[in-house]
Structures are given as C-alpha cells and as structure tokens.
Short mmCIF file of C-alpha atoms (C1' of nucleotides) in Angstrom, two decimals:
data_model
loop_
_atom_site.label_atom_id
_atom_site.label_comp_id
_atom_site.label_asym_id
_atom_site.label_seq_id
_atom_site.Cartn_x
_atom_site.Cartn_y
_atom_site.Cartn_z
CA UNK A 265 48.24 133.95 118.33
CA UNK A 266 51.43 132.59 116.87
CA UNK A 267 52.54 132.41 113.30
CA UNK A 268 50.05 131.24 110.75
CA UNK A 269 50.20 127.91 109.05
CA UNK A 270 52.45 127.95 106.02
CA UNK A 271 49.98 125.81 104.15
CA UNK A 272 46.56 127.26 104.77
CA UNK A 273 47.71 130.61 106.03
CA UNK A 274 44.70 130.78 108.26
CA UNK A 275 45.24 128.68 111.30
CA UNK A 276 47.82 129.00 113.95
CA UNK A 277 50.86 126.86 113.20
CA UNK A 278 51.71 124.39 115.89
CA UNK A 279 54.14 121.89 114.45
CA UNK A 280 57.22 122.19 112.35
CA UNK A 281 58.10 119.79 109.56
CA UNK A 282 61.81 119.69 108.93
CA UNK A 283 61.50 117.90 105.65
CA UNK A 284 59.16 120.55 104.31
CA UNK A 285 60.75 123.35 106.28
CA UNK A 286 57.24 124.46 107.07
CA UNK A 287 55.17 125.40 110.06
CA UNK A 288 51.77 123.82 109.95
CA UNK A 289 48.56 123.79 111.88
CA UNK A 290 47.41 120.43 113.10
CA UNK A 291 44.86 120.11 110.38
CA UNK A 292 47.24 120.81 107.56
CA UNK A 293 49.88 118.68 109.22
CA UNK A 294 47.52 115.78 109.00
CA UNK A 295 46.39 116.54 105.50
CA UNK A 296 49.81 117.15 104.09
CA UNK A 297 51.47 114.21 105.74
CA UNK A 298 48.81 111.69 104.99
CA UNK A 299 49.25 112.18 101.28
CA UNK A 300 51.61 109.29 100.75
CA UNK A 301 54.04 106.98 102.44
CA UNK A 302 56.95 109.32 101.99
CA UNK A 303 55.23 112.30 103.46
CA UNK A 304 54.15 110.20 106.38
CA UNK A 305 57.82 109.72 107.14
CA UNK A 306 58.38 113.41 107.59
CA UNK A 307 59.37 114.09 111.12
CA UNK A 308 57.62 116.90 112.88
CA UNK A 309 57.90 118.51 116.21
CA UNK A 310 56.46 121.40 118.13
CA UNK A 311 57.16 124.95 117.17
CA UNK A 312 59.28 127.12 119.39
CA UNK A 313 57.06 129.24 121.59
CA UNK A 314 59.49 132.13 121.40
CA UNK A 315 60.50 132.60 117.81
CA UNK A 316 57.59 130.62 116.38
CA UNK A 317 59.74 129.75 113.43
CA UNK A 318 62.09 127.03 114.54
CA UNK A 319 61.38 123.52 115.73
CA UNK A 320 61.31 123.28 119.48
CA UNK A 321 64.12 121.25 120.91
CA UNK A 322 63.45 121.38 124.60
CA UNK A 323 60.58 121.95 126.95
CA UNK A 324 61.31 124.29 129.81
CA UNK A 325 59.54 122.80 132.75
CA UNK A 326 60.01 125.91 134.80
CA UNK A 327 58.38 128.28 132.35
CA UNK A 328 56.21 125.72 130.67
CA UNK A 329 57.41 126.73 127.25
CA UNK A 330 58.80 124.94 124.25
CA UNK A 331 62.03 126.40 122.95
CA UNK A 332 64.27 125.90 120.00
CA UNK A 333 67.96 125.56 120.64
CA UNK A 334 68.67 129.19 119.95
CA UNK A 335 65.92 130.48 122.18
CA UNK A 336 66.82 128.01 124.84
CA UNK A 337 70.36 129.21 124.75
CA UNK A 338 69.39 132.84 124.65
CA UNK A 339 67.11 132.50 127.62
CA UNK A 340 69.10 130.18 129.76
CA UNK A 341 72.56 130.19 128.29
CA UNK A 342 75.04 128.01 129.98
CA UNK A 343 72.75 127.77 132.94
CA UNK A 344 70.57 125.46 130.94
CA UNK A 345 72.87 122.64 131.72
CA UNK A 346 73.29 123.59 135.32
CA UNK A 347 71.72 121.54 137.99
CA UNK A 348 68.28 122.60 138.91
CA UNK A 349 67.16 123.78 135.54
CA UNK A 350 64.55 121.35 134.51
CA UNK A 351 63.89 120.76 130.89
CA UNK A 352 62.88 118.02 128.59
CA UNK A 353 63.91 117.30 125.08
CA UNK A 354 61.08 117.43 122.62
CA UNK A 355 61.75 115.16 119.77
CA UNK A 356 59.78 114.47 116.72
CA UNK A 357 57.08 112.19 115.47
CA UNK A 358 55.99 110.97 112.11
CA UNK A 359 52.94 109.30 110.74
CA UNK A 360 49.50 110.70 111.22
CA UNK A 361 48.60 110.69 114.86
CA UNK A 362 45.11 111.55 115.92
CA UNK A 363 44.26 114.53 118.02
CA UNK A 364 43.73 112.30 120.99
CA UNK A 365 47.11 110.73 120.56
CA UNK A 366 48.76 114.06 120.12
CA UNK A 367 47.02 115.20 123.20
CA UNK A 368 48.37 112.27 125.10
CA UNK A 369 51.84 112.67 123.69
CA UNK A 370 52.06 116.32 124.44
CA UNK A 371 49.75 116.52 127.36
CA UNK A 372 52.56 118.19 129.22
CA UNK A 373 52.64 120.87 126.61
CA UNK A 374 49.10 121.72 125.84
CA UNK A 375 45.65 120.50 125.52
CA UNK A 376 45.72 119.53 121.90
CA UNK A 377 41.99 119.19 121.43
CA UNK A 378 41.47 122.53 123.06
CA UNK A 379 44.02 124.19 120.87
CA UNK A 380 42.67 122.40 117.87
CA UNK A 381 39.23 123.62 118.66
CA UNK A 382 40.52 127.09 119.23
CA UNK A 383 42.13 127.09 115.85
CA UNK A 384 39.28 125.29 114.17
CA UNK A 385 41.56 122.44 113.40
CA UNK A 386 39.55 119.79 115.11
CA UNK A 387 37.40 119.25 112.12
CA UNK A 388 40.36 118.39 110.06
CA UNK A 389 41.84 116.35 112.79
CA UNK A 390 38.67 114.44 113.26
CA UNK A 391 39.26 113.05 109.84
CA UNK A 392 42.27 111.26 111.11
CA UNK A 393 41.64 107.61 110.88
CA UNK A 394 43.75 106.32 113.64
CA UNK A 395 41.58 104.64 116.18
CA UNK A 396 40.71 107.50 118.37
CA UNK A 397 38.90 105.63 121.02
CA UNK A 398 41.88 105.53 123.20
CA UNK A 399 40.88 102.11 124.31
CA UNK A 400 42.81 98.99 123.80
CA UNK A 401 43.35 98.21 120.19
CA UNK A 402 45.51 95.21 120.51
CA UNK A 403 44.04 93.84 117.36
CA UNK A 404 42.76 96.95 115.79
CA UNK A 405 45.61 99.19 115.05
CA UNK A 406 45.58 101.07 111.80
CA UNK A 407 46.40 99.08 108.77
CA UNK A 408 48.00 101.81 106.78
CA UNK A 409 51.25 101.89 108.60
CA UNK A 410 50.44 105.32 109.75
CA UNK A 411 51.19 104.15 113.16
CA UNK A 412 52.09 106.85 115.44
CA UNK A 413 55.78 106.99 114.94
CA UNK A 414 56.97 109.06 117.67
CA UNK A 415 60.42 109.79 118.72
CA UNK A 416 60.55 109.56 122.38
CA UNK A 417 61.28 112.37 124.65
CA UNK A 418 64.31 112.66 126.75
CA UNK A 419 64.60 113.99 130.17
CA UNK A 420 67.82 115.84 130.08
CA UNK A 421 68.52 117.28 133.42
CA UNK A 422 69.23 115.85 136.76
CA UNK A 423 67.61 112.56 136.58
CA UNK A 424 67.95 109.52 138.61
CA UNK A 425 66.38 106.16 138.41
CA UNK A 426 64.55 106.56 141.60
CA UNK A 427 61.13 105.59 142.73
CA UNK A 428 59.46 107.71 140.15
CA UNK A 429 60.62 105.35 137.51
CA UNK A 430 59.22 102.31 139.13
CA UNK A 431 55.87 102.56 137.45
CA UNK A 432 57.74 102.30 134.20
CA UNK A 433 60.01 99.57 135.31
CA UNK A 434 57.44 97.29 136.69
CA UNK A 435 57.41 95.55 139.95
CA UNK A 436 60.81 94.05 139.59
CA UNK A 437 62.31 97.40 139.02
CA UNK A 438 64.81 95.95 136.61
CA UNK A 439 62.92 96.89 133.52
CA UNK A 440 62.20 93.36 132.54
CA UNK A 441 58.58 93.75 133.32
CA UNK A 442 58.19 96.91 131.44
CA UNK A 443 56.89 95.26 128.35
CA UNK A 444 55.83 91.74 129.07
CA UNK A 445 56.03 89.27 126.29
CA UNK A 446 52.90 88.64 124.42
CA UNK A 447 52.72 84.95 123.82
CA UNK A 448 50.51 84.95 120.79
CA UNK A 449 52.67 87.21 118.74
CA UNK A 450 54.56 85.68 115.88
CA UNK A 451 58.18 85.31 116.58
CA UNK A 452 59.17 87.98 114.14
CA UNK A 453 56.57 90.29 115.41
CA UNK A 454 57.77 89.79 118.88
CA UNK A 455 61.24 90.59 117.85
CA UNK A 456 60.01 93.73 116.25
CA UNK A 457 58.50 94.99 119.40
CA UNK A 458 60.06 96.43 122.41
CA UNK A 459 58.80 93.40 124.16
CA UNK A 460 61.09 91.02 122.44
CA UNK A 461 63.97 91.37 124.77
CA UNK A 462 61.74 91.01 127.75
CA UNK A 463 61.96 87.30 127.88
CA UNK A 464 61.95 85.84 131.26
CA UNK A 465 65.24 84.13 130.83
CA UNK A 466 67.77 86.81 131.33
CA UNK A 467 70.52 84.37 130.51
CA UNK A 468 69.45 84.72 126.98
CA UNK A 469 71.36 87.94 126.79
CA UNK A 470 74.44 86.35 128.11
CA UNK A 471 74.33 83.84 125.36
CA UNK A 472 75.84 85.17 122.21
CA UNK A 473 73.73 82.78 120.19
CA UNK A 474 70.72 84.81 120.94
CA UNK A 475 72.05 87.40 118.58
CA UNK A 476 73.63 85.26 115.99
CA UNK A 477 71.42 86.60 113.30
CA UNK A 478 71.66 90.15 114.39
CA UNK A 479 72.79 91.63 111.12
CA UNK A 480 72.73 95.29 111.79
CA UNK A 481 73.98 96.35 108.44
CA UNK A 482 71.73 94.23 106.39
CA UNK A 483 68.25 95.38 107.09
CA UNK A 484 66.41 98.43 108.13
CA UNK A 485 63.33 96.86 109.46
CA UNK A 486 60.80 99.36 110.51
CA UNK A 487 57.11 99.52 111.00
CA UNK A 488 56.66 100.63 107.48
CA UNK A 489 58.74 98.06 105.71
CA UNK A 490 58.20 95.20 108.03
CA UNK A 491 55.00 94.21 106.37
CA UNK A 492 56.59 94.49 103.02
CA UNK A 493 59.41 92.26 104.06
CA UNK A 494 57.62 89.62 105.98
CA UNK A 495 54.19 89.75 104.55
CA UNK A 496 52.41 90.05 107.83
CA UNK A 497 50.99 92.94 109.66
CA UNK A 498 53.27 94.38 112.15
CA UNK A 499 52.30 94.78 115.69
CA UNK A 500 49.58 96.99 116.84
CA UNK A 501 50.00 100.24 118.52
CA UNK A 502 48.62 99.11 121.78
CA UNK A 503 50.87 96.11 121.76
CA UNK A 504 53.77 98.37 121.40
CA UNK A 505 52.86 100.30 124.43
CA UNK A 506 51.39 97.47 126.35
CA UNK A 507 48.53 97.90 128.72
CA UNK A 508 49.79 101.16 129.97
CA UNK A 509 49.26 102.49 126.51
CA UNK A 510 51.14 105.25 124.90
CA UNK A 511 50.76 107.35 127.97
CA UNK A 512 53.36 105.49 129.86
CA UNK A 513 55.94 106.37 127.28
CA UNK A 514 55.31 110.00 126.82
CA UNK A 515 53.90 110.92 130.10
CA UNK A 516 55.72 113.73 131.73
CA UNK A 517 57.95 112.43 134.42
CA UNK A 518 58.93 114.62 137.24
CA UNK A 519 62.51 115.60 136.98
CA UNK A 520 64.34 114.89 140.10
CA UNK A 521 67.66 116.35 141.04
CA UNK A 522 70.79 114.35 141.23
CA UNK A 523 71.25 112.37 144.32
CA UNK A 524 73.47 113.34 147.15
CA UNK A 525 76.40 111.29 145.98
CA UNK A 526 77.83 114.27 144.17
CA UNK A 527 77.85 112.25 141.04
CA UNK A 528 77.44 114.03 137.81
CA UNK A 529 73.79 114.36 136.98
CA UNK A 530 72.88 111.45 134.82
CA UNK A 531 70.19 111.38 132.25
CA UNK A 532 67.48 108.88 132.77
CA UNK A 533 68.57 105.54 131.54
CA UNK A 534 66.93 105.01 128.23
CA UNK A 535 66.35 101.36 128.78
CA UNK A 536 64.39 102.08 131.84
CA UNK A 537 62.02 104.67 130.66
CA UNK A 538 61.92 104.62 126.95
CA UNK A 539 62.46 108.29 127.21
CA UNK A 540 65.45 107.70 125.20
CA UNK A 541 68.72 109.22 124.50
CA UNK A 542 69.74 106.43 122.26
CA UNK A 543 73.17 107.65 121.55
CA UNK A 544 73.94 107.65 125.17
CA UNK A 545 73.05 104.06 125.34
CA UNK A 546 75.06 103.28 122.29
CA UNK A 547 78.05 105.24 123.31
CA UNK A 548 78.21 103.76 126.68
CA UNK A 549 77.95 100.07 126.10
CA UNK A 550 79.43 99.17 129.40
CA UNK A 551 76.74 100.99 131.23
CA UNK A 552 74.07 99.78 128.90
CA UNK A 553 75.15 96.25 129.32
CA UNK A 554 75.09 96.47 133.03
CA UNK A 555 72.37 94.07 133.89
CA UNK A 556 71.92 95.65 137.22
CA UNK A 557 70.52 98.62 135.46
CA UNK A 558 67.46 97.66 133.60
CA UNK A 559 68.25 95.79 130.42
CA UNK A 560 71.18 95.15 128.12
CA UNK A 561 72.13 97.57 125.44
CA UNK A 562 70.98 95.42 122.59
CA UNK A 563 67.69 95.03 124.22
CA UNK A 564 67.28 98.71 124.50
CA UNK A 565 68.38 99.29 120.97
CA UNK A 566 66.12 96.73 119.46
CA UNK A 567 63.20 98.10 121.29
CA UNK A 568 63.97 101.71 120.83
CA UNK A 569 64.38 101.36 117.14
CA UNK A 570 60.72 100.67 116.87
CA UNK A 571 59.86 104.11 117.93
CA UNK A 572 61.53 105.76 115.05
CA UNK A 573 60.24 103.96 112.06
CA UNK A 574 59.36 107.17 110.42
CA UNK A 575 62.94 108.10 110.18
CA UNK A 576 64.07 105.51 107.74
CA UNK A 577 64.01 105.44 104.01
CA UNK A 578 64.45 108.87 102.67
CA UNK A 579 65.18 110.36 105.99
CA UNK A 580 68.49 112.00 105.94
CA UNK A 581 71.23 111.70 108.41
CA UNK A 582 70.31 115.13 109.47
CA UNK A 583 66.93 113.90 110.39
CA UNK A 584 68.48 111.43 112.70
CA UNK A 585 70.55 114.04 114.28
CA UNK A 586 67.67 116.37 114.57
CA UNK A 587 65.81 113.83 116.52
CA UNK A 588 68.73 112.95 118.64
CA UNK A 589 68.74 109.46 117.34
CA UNK A 590 71.59 107.64 115.81
CA UNK A 591 70.79 106.31 112.43
CA UNK A 592 72.28 103.06 113.54
CA UNK A 593 69.28 102.20 115.59
CA UNK A 594 67.12 102.41 112.57
CA UNK A 595 68.81 99.48 111.08
CA UNK A 596 68.93 96.09 112.56
CA UNK A 597 67.25 92.85 112.17
CA UNK A 598 65.12 91.68 115.00
CA UNK A 599 67.67 90.13 117.23
CA UNK A 600 65.56 87.49 118.74
CA UNK A 601 64.73 84.26 117.06
CA UNK A 602 62.98 82.10 119.56
CA UNK A 603 62.89 78.39 119.00
CA UNK A 604 59.75 76.82 117.73
CA UNK A 605 58.00 75.63 114.62
CA UNK A 606 56.87 79.08 113.62
CA UNK A 607 60.44 80.18 113.59
CA UNK A 608 61.57 77.37 111.37
CA UNK A 609 58.91 78.17 108.86
CA UNK A 610 59.92 81.78 108.98
CA UNK A 611 63.36 80.73 107.89
CA UNK A 612 62.04 79.99 104.45
CA UNK A 613 60.57 83.41 104.09
CA UNK A 614 63.72 85.02 105.28
CA UNK A 615 65.46 84.54 101.98
CA UNK A 616 62.60 85.95 100.03
CA UNK A 617 62.33 88.78 102.47
CA UNK A 618 65.98 89.57 102.07
CA UNK A 619 65.64 89.37 98.33
CA UNK A 620 62.78 91.82 98.37
CA UNK A 621 64.71 94.08 100.66
CA UNK A 622 67.78 94.07 98.45
CA UNK A 623 65.71 94.78 95.39
CA UNK A 624 64.11 97.66 97.15
CA UNK A 625 67.47 98.91 98.27
CA UNK A 626 68.76 98.63 94.75
CA UNK A 627 65.93 100.72 93.47
CA UNK A 628 66.21 103.21 96.24
CA UNK A 629 69.82 104.05 95.61
CA UNK A 630 68.81 105.76 92.42
CA UNK A 631 66.65 108.19 94.28
CA UNK A 632 69.27 110.84 94.03
CA UNK A 633 68.22 114.23 95.07
CA UNK A 634 69.26 117.15 92.95
CA UNK A 635 69.78 120.14 95.14
CA UNK A 636 70.77 122.52 92.43
CA UNK A 637 69.09 122.01 89.11
CA UNK A 638 71.32 124.60 87.53
CA UNK A 639 74.37 122.58 88.35
CA UNK A 640 72.79 119.48 86.99
CA UNK A 641 71.94 121.30 83.79
CA UNK A 642 75.52 122.41 83.53
CA UNK A 643 76.88 118.93 84.18
CA UNK A 644 74.49 117.46 81.65
CA UNK A 645 76.01 119.45 78.84
CA UNK A 646 79.61 119.32 79.95
CA UNK A 647 82.09 117.52 77.76
CA UNK A 648 83.96 114.57 79.21
CA UNK A 649 86.87 112.23 78.77
CA UNK A 650 86.18 108.81 80.19
CA UNK A 651 83.44 110.28 82.25
CA UNK A 652 85.55 113.05 83.69
CA UNK A 653 84.90 116.67 82.97
CA UNK A 654 87.38 118.33 80.70
CA UNK A 655 88.36 121.93 80.36
CA UNK A 656 86.55 123.95 77.80
CA UNK A 657 88.23 123.74 74.46
CA UNK A 658 90.16 120.58 75.22
CA UNK A 659 89.71 117.29 73.45
CA UNK A 660 86.85 115.15 74.61
CA UNK A 661 85.43 111.75 73.86
CA UNK A 662 81.91 112.39 74.99
CA UNK A 663 79.65 115.29 74.29
CA UNK A 664 76.17 114.99 75.76
CA UNK A 665 74.86 117.46 73.24
CA UNK A 666 76.08 115.57 70.23
CA UNK A 667 75.05 112.21 71.68
CA UNK A 668 78.05 110.54 70.10
"C1'" DT B 298 83.93 70.13 102.37
"C1'" DG B 299 87.65 73.29 101.57
"C1'" DG B 300 90.39 75.82 98.29
"C1'" DC B 301 91.00 78.35 94.22
"C1'" DA B 302 89.72 80.97 90.06
"C1'" DT B 303 86.41 83.59 87.74
"C1'" DT B 304 82.52 86.62 87.48
"C1'" DA B 305 79.30 90.01 89.37
"C1'" DT B 306 78.35 93.89 92.08
"C1'" DG B 307 78.81 98.16 94.75
"C1'" DG B 308 80.86 102.22 95.88
"C1'" DG B 309 84.36 105.78 95.82
"C1'" DA B 310 87.38 108.84 93.13
"C1'" DC B 311 88.15 111.78 89.46
"C1'" DC B 312 87.46 115.76 86.49
"C1'" DA B 313 85.89 121.31 85.32
"C1'" DC B 314 83.41 125.01 86.49
"C1'" DA B 315 79.01 127.54 87.38
"C1'" DT B 316 76.71 128.44 91.37
"C1'" DT B 317 76.32 129.37 96.16
"C1'" DC B 318 77.95 131.01 100.43
"C1'" DA B 319 80.80 133.71 103.56
"C1'" DT B 320 83.75 137.47 104.33
"C1'" DT B 321 85.51 142.05 103.74
"C1'" DG B 322 85.47 146.89 102.64
"C1'" DG C 138 72.49 148.92 107.96
"C1'" DT C 139 73.02 148.07 103.00
"C1'" DC C 140 75.45 146.97 98.99
"C1'" DA C 141 79.22 145.36 95.97
"C1'" DA C 142 83.37 142.82 95.35
"C1'" DT C 143 86.09 138.97 96.30
"C1'" DG C 144 87.47 134.33 97.41
"C1'" DA C 145 86.34 129.76 99.03
"C1'" DA C 146 83.34 125.91 98.98
"C1'" DT C 147 80.00 123.12 96.82
"C1'" DG C 148 77.77 119.98 93.65
"C1'" DT C 149 76.86 118.02 89.25
"C1'" DG C 150 77.30 113.15 85.89
"C1'" DG C 151 79.84 109.41 83.31
"C1'" DT C 152 83.49 106.43 83.67
"C1'" DC C 153 87.18 103.85 85.79
"C1'" DC C 154 89.08 101.16 89.36
"C1'" DC C 155 89.27 98.55 93.46
"C1'" DA C 156 87.31 95.71 97.15
"C1'" DT C 157 84.08 92.42 98.25
"C1'" DA C 158 80.59 88.91 97.39
"C1'" DA C 159 78.85 85.28 94.73
"C1'" DT C 160 79.42 81.46 91.80
"C1'" DG C 161 81.47 77.49 89.65
"C1'" DC C 162 84.83 73.88 89.38
#
DNA sequence: TGGCATTATGGGACCACATTCATTG
DNA sequence: GTCAATGAATGTGGTCCCATAATGC
C-alpha cells in the first residue's frame, strides 16, 4: 500500500498533480479535477513507485516500475542512458479520463480498474462521464471539453523505426496513412486534428502557400478554446485517434535496440508514432522535414499540439517542461486551409474569432498570481515617486495609505 | 495604392526592502 | 544532526518609456 491520497486520506494515491502539488487517488483525482475548466487543465501523471511522493518520469520496462527522475537516477545512474536499458517516459494527462481510458493509457503500467477496485475508487470513477463504452464515438465524444488530454509517452531508449512501427505508420510506412483524412469534417476541424496534414497530396507541404496563415504567435488553439473561438464543437475523441482508437497512441511499443549501423541510438521519430518528443522534432527541423521519414515537421507539430490541450491557459512554462513539451507547440493556428466553400465562409468568422481571442487574452493577462502575499501587502503600502519605490523617509508623490 | 503622420496599445524597466532561500559555523 | 547567524536572491505595484500596430489623411 503506497501513500494515501492527499485529499481523502483514505485511498491509495496513484497520480500526482503538479499544479496542486498533491498525490491523489483516482477517485479524488476525478472529483477534484472535474470541478471547473481550470482544474481540468491540471496535468497529472503517475506517482513514483519508489518514493511515492514525486511524479513518475519514466517507466522502467525491465523492472516494470514507474520512477521519478531522482529514483531513476539513484537506481540506474548513468546507466539509464546506456544502450540496453529500456525505459519509457511517462508524461502527463489532463481532463477527466474515465477508468477505462486510464486503463488503456496505462495498460502497460497497471490494471486501472483492478487497482481502482482494490482501492474502492471505482465507484467514484464510475461517475466519470466520458463515454466509457470504449466503442467508436465518432459523433459522441463528451461535450464538456473534458476530452482526454493526454500527453503522449516517449520511448526514450534505443529505438528504431523498424517493423514494429508499421502498424502505426500504416501500409505505406511513411506515416501518411496514420490518420486518414475524414472527409466530412469541417475544414477547421480537420486542421485541428492530427489528420489534417495527412492529405494525400504530399506536394502540399512543399508549397509554402499551404502554411500562409500559419500564425504561430497569434493563437493558442486547443481543444478547450477551439469551440470558444470558432463556435463549433471540436473533433471527437475517436476521430482524434482514428479507428485504432486511443490504444494505438499509448500502447506500449516494444523497445528495440539500435541497429547494427553503430549509429547513436535514436529516439522513435515523433511523427511516426505519436509517442512524441516534440522538442526533438522542433530542434531538428532538418530531420523532421525529411519527407523520407514519415511526415514534415509542421505536420507533426500541428498534430501533436492537439494532444496537449490541457497545458494551455494557466499552465506555466514549467508545466510544459515537466511534460517534456515545448510551449511552442501549444500555440499555432491550424495550418491547413483547404479550398472550398466552407473555407471561404469560415473566413468571415475568422475575424470575430480573432477578436474574441484577443479579448480573452487581454483579460487573461491580468490573472497575475501572487506568490507571496506578504510582499504584496508590503508593496501595497510602500511610498512611490512616479510609480517607483522610494526609500523610507524620502520625499514621495504617492502614498497608497493616504490615497492622495 | 503607397507613403507619411498621428494615435493606440503592449510590454519591459525601474525603484526599495521585507521575505525567502542557501550557506556557513 | 540541529540550530542560529549571515548574505544573497526574490518579488511586489505604479509609472514611465519605447517599440510596434492600427488608423487616418
């Protein structure tokens, strides 16, 4: 029995919420993080099996344990990066996933329902509203934006893009079939999905016009604000993960050693597997853009960003780092604007959408967090000259206490 | 339509000092 | 290992200033 839940103090804690700095059982995790939109954005991950106090960072495939960075280092030290040691990065999720979805996500870790039952959490979990059927919900995904926002997992050691990836890559093996385009999706919706870049015409990515409107610094479109911006429901969970469902994205993939070419062990290409190390893709544009390897960088980025919607808004930069995801991928307008009448009509709503976004951004910038109330209290009574603090006893032109 | 001037907006810098953190004995 | 003393680092808010964007002519 591990540490008890920080919230109920009764059940075994299983996940760690960085935003709350709390270890929670599955039931309380659901209850706490379904309270409001902000709490749903909290990113959580598994607890370290060793110290049971820190968020697990990697999954040791050899020992079948989840370890935080410290414990991982303590147990494996420098050998952790050596060839042969198989581990997998465990990143975080947000939203309010159901027990079944958690079970599928972390099937390589544990039998969630079993653990939930063991800890009497299943009752609480059963209250989760996400469609638990596990069947296709192309048109029936949850409406409350509590989509399972899951940071993907990254295979870290000794990977190659061998045959084991082919199921992910599709028959062509180039990744283009991974997420086939769904014809009936609205253009914007398509561009919001990982499917968007999977158009059949690969030349599209060689044409700079395809990304003319790719204003990375102007929007932070995510699952949660997409509907607010564009007034339509965003894509459904099952659409995101296509027919293979969520399983195909979080299924444990056998780690294979580096090939015999004596090349440095390479992490699995994010574009190919959606087990993503986004930064690697971003930091290595030449490789990412290599069309012979899966899909172009932009394609990967636009798709990957969808998996981290829970990390926007009030998420801090630290959150991004914690999850191994560059904050950059959380911003970015859907890069693909296919031709067609629906697109032209969407142009009219674009301005209003941008207006709404800017207004929201304007409001949001005032959400300043006060870390030390005592310092604020001190600053609130400090005398100033033209807004600047002045030494005690010196002349001032503004005294908050006198309100003059 | 392009060029220029004016206005609006956003964001960083500045200030003092209590508080917090890290180090040392 | 614990505690106290010391020094360094941090963060707080109102205003100013500059760069950029938007607007008008």
